[in-house]
GROMACS .gro file of C-alpha atoms in nm:
model
  145
    1MET     CA    1   0.825  -1.804  -0.409
    2THR     CA    2   0.488  -1.968  -0.351
    3LEU     CA    3   0.292  -1.814  -0.069
    4ASN     CA    4  -0.065  -1.831   0.052
    5ILE     CA    5  -0.110  -1.455   0.086
    6SER     CA    6  -0.424  -1.247   0.058
    7TYR     CA    7  -0.500  -0.877   0.081
    8PRO     CA    8  -0.735  -0.725   0.338
    9LYS     CA    9  -1.023  -0.508   0.218
   10PRO     CA   10  -0.865  -0.183   0.094
   11ASN     CA   11  -1.076   0.042   0.319
   12CYS     CA   12  -0.952  -0.092   0.656
   13LEU     CA   13  -0.668   0.012   0.884
   14CYS     CA   14  -0.474  -0.311   0.821
   15ALA     CA   15  -0.476  -0.225   0.451
   16ARG     CA   16  -0.330   0.119   0.523
   17TYR     CA   17  -0.041  -0.040   0.712
   18LEU     CA   18   0.012  -0.310   0.448
   19ALA     CA   19   0.022  -0.044   0.176
   20ARG     CA   20   0.304   0.132   0.359
   21PHE     CA   21   0.491  -0.194   0.408
   22LEU     CA   22   0.453  -0.270   0.036
   23GLN     CA   23   0.610   0.069  -0.037
   24GLY     CA   24   0.914  -0.036   0.166
   25GLU     CA   25   0.833   0.171   0.474
   26THR     CA   26   0.931   0.068   0.824
   27LEU     CA   27   0.669   0.143   1.088
   28LYS     CA   28   0.700   0.199   1.460
   29HIS     CA   29   0.415   0.258   1.700
   30ARG     CA   30   0.474   0.635   1.719
   31GLU     CA   31   0.455   0.672   1.342
   32ALA     CA   32   0.147   0.454   1.319
   33ASP     CA   33  -0.022   0.653   1.596
   34SER     CA   34   0.065   0.984   1.428
   35ALA     CA   35  -0.061   0.866   1.088
   36THR     CA   36  -0.377   0.686   1.197
   37GLY     CA   37  -0.454   0.767   1.559
   38SER     CA   38  -0.431   0.397   1.644
   39TYR     CA   39  -0.220   0.252   1.923
   40ARG     CA   40  -0.278  -0.098   1.786
   41LEU     CA   41  -0.004  -0.147   1.526
   42ALA     CA   42   0.103  -0.482   1.679
   43SER     CA   43  -0.255  -0.608   1.658
   44HIS     CA   44  -0.280  -0.516   1.291
   45VAL     CA   45   0.057  -0.677   1.214
   46HIS     CA   46  -0.064  -0.994   1.386
   47TYR     CA   47  -0.384  -0.986   1.180
   48LEU     CA   48  -0.190  -0.940   0.854
   49GLN     CA   49   0.020  -1.244   0.944
   50GLU     CA   50  -0.248  -1.477   1.083
   51LYS     CA   51  -0.541  -1.395   0.854
   52HIS     CA   52  -0.364  -1.291   0.535
   53GLY     CA   53  -0.033  -1.479   0.542
   54TRP     CA   54   0.206  -1.182   0.525
   55HIS     CA   55   0.537  -1.240   0.703
   56ILE     CA   56   0.618  -0.908   0.868
   57GLU     CA   57   0.976  -0.861   0.983
   58ARG     CA   58   1.036  -0.702   1.322
   59ARG     CA   59   1.301  -0.593   1.564
   60GLU     CA   60   1.299  -0.448   1.911
   61VAL     CA   61   1.399  -0.082   1.933
   62THR     CA   62   1.475   0.132   2.237
   63GLU     CA   63   1.442   0.509   2.208
   64ALA     CA   64   1.423   0.805   2.444
   65THR     CA   65   1.075   0.931   2.532
   66ARG     CA   66   0.959   1.285   2.601
   67ASP     CA   67   0.933   1.190   2.969
   68PRO     CA   68   1.121   1.460   3.164
   69THR     CA   69   1.289   1.188   3.373
   70GLY     CA   70   1.479   1.068   3.066
   71ARG     CA   71   1.301   0.733   3.046
   72ALA     CA   72   1.355   0.518   2.738
   73ALA     CA   73   1.085   0.299   2.582
   74THR     CA   74   1.129  -0.036   2.411
   75PHE     CA   75   0.892  -0.126   2.129
   76MET     CA   76   0.880  -0.308   1.796
   77GLU     CA   77   0.961  -0.181   1.449
   78TYR     CA   78   0.797  -0.361   1.152
   79TRP     CA   79   0.861  -0.394   0.777
   80LEU     CA   80   0.832  -0.632   0.482
   81ALA     CA   81   1.140  -0.801   0.338
   82ALA     CA   82   1.239  -0.664  -0.002
   83SER     CA   83   1.193  -1.012  -0.154
   84LEU     CA   84   0.829  -1.019  -0.040
   85ILE     CA   85   0.765  -0.670  -0.182
   86GLU     CA   86   0.920  -0.787  -0.508
   87TRP     CA   87   0.707  -1.103  -0.503
   88ALA     CA   88   0.390  -0.893  -0.461
   89GLY     CA   89   0.491  -0.712  -0.780
   90ILE     CA   90   0.238  -0.525  -0.989
   91GLN     CA   91  -0.057  -0.669  -0.798
   92GLY     CA   92   0.091  -0.536  -0.474
   93GLN     CA   93   0.153  -0.191  -0.621
   94GLU     CA   94  -0.200  -0.173  -0.765
   95TYR     CA   95  -0.330  -0.261  -0.419
   96VAL     CA   96  -0.117   0.019  -0.269
   97GLU     CA   97  -0.263   0.268  -0.519
   98LYS     CA   98  -0.620   0.162  -0.438
   99VAL     CA   99  -0.565   0.183  -0.060
  100LEU     CA  100  -0.397   0.525  -0.079
  101GLU     CA  101  -0.668   0.653  -0.315
  102LEU     CA  102  -0.941   0.546  -0.071
  103GLU     CA  103  -0.747   0.700   0.217
  104ALA     CA  104  -0.713   1.031   0.030
  105ILE     CA  105  -1.085   1.035  -0.053
  106ARG     CA  106  -1.182   0.975   0.311
  107ILE     CA  107  -0.943   1.246   0.430
  108ALA     CA  108  -1.083   1.492   0.174
  109GLU     CA  109  -1.441   1.406   0.274
  110ARG     CA  110  -1.361   1.459   0.640
  111LEU     CA  111  -1.189   1.791   0.573
  112ALA     CA  112  -1.482   1.907   0.360
  113ALA     CA  113  -1.727   1.811   0.633
  114THR     CA  114  -1.537   2.002   0.900
  115SER     CA  115  -1.426   2.306   0.697
  116PRO     CA  116  -1.643   2.612   0.642
  117THR     CA  117  -1.741   2.680   0.284
  118ALA     CA  118  -1.712   3.019   0.118
  119ASP     CA  119  -2.090   3.063   0.154
  120ASP     CA  120  -2.072   2.992   0.527
  121ASN     CA  121  -1.779   3.223   0.580
  122PRO     CA  122  -1.759   3.485   0.300
  123ASP     CA  123  -1.529   3.728   0.483
  124GLY     CA  124  -1.287   3.457   0.597
  125THR     CA  125  -1.343   3.524   0.966
  126ASP     CA  126  -1.459   3.281   1.230
  127LYS     CA  127  -1.741   3.515   1.343
  128GLU     CA  128  -2.084   3.363   1.373
  129LYS     CA  129  -2.324   3.490   1.107
  130PRO     CA  130  -2.607   3.701   1.245
  131SER     CA  131  -2.942   3.531   1.247
  132THR     CA  132  -3.177   3.625   0.964
  133ILE     CA  133  -3.477   3.525   1.175
  134PRO     CA  134  -3.624   3.828   1.354
  135ALA     CA  135  -3.614   3.814   1.730
  136LEU     CA  136  -3.941   3.726   1.896
  137SER     CA  137  -4.100   4.001   2.098
  138ASN     CA  138  -4.306   3.961   2.411
  139GLY     CA  139  -4.500   4.273   2.327
  140PRO     CA  140  -4.454   4.621   2.194
  141ASP     CA  141  -4.121   4.769   2.287
  142ASN     CA  142  -4.156   5.110   2.128
  143GLY     CA  143  -4.399   5.250   2.384
  144SER     CA  144  -4.687   5.285   2.134
  145GLN     CA  145  -4.961   5.137   2.348
   0.00000   0.00000   0.00000
C-alpha cells in the first residue's frame, strides 16, 4: 500500500484522536467529548484526512439520549481500517506511544498544579491555613493609654 500520509504534531488534539484510531479504537462524539472536552471530533477527522492523508472510516449511528422525552440522536462513529493500522506498523505504534506519553505528562502537570501539596495541607483537610502575618491594628486595643 503506497499512501501519502503524514502525522500531526504529537502534542495536538488531532494527534490524540489519531493515536486512538491507530490502537484500533472506534470513536463517537460522546467518547471524544468525555476524553478531551472537545465537541469537534468531526472537524479533527476532516483535518486528519485533508491535511495528513488518513482515510478515516465512518458510519452513522442512532442512539438514545438522556433527554427525558426519549429523543434519539444521530451522529457519526469513526475508526481506521485494520489494513491501514497494519500499514502504519512500527512507526504508527511509536507515534502512539509518543502522543500518549505527552498526554500523560500534561495530565500529570495539570493535576500537580491544581492539587494541594503536603506542605500546603499537612492535616489533609481543606481548611484554609491561618495567616502568619499579624493583623494590623488601628491603635492600642488593650486599654493601656
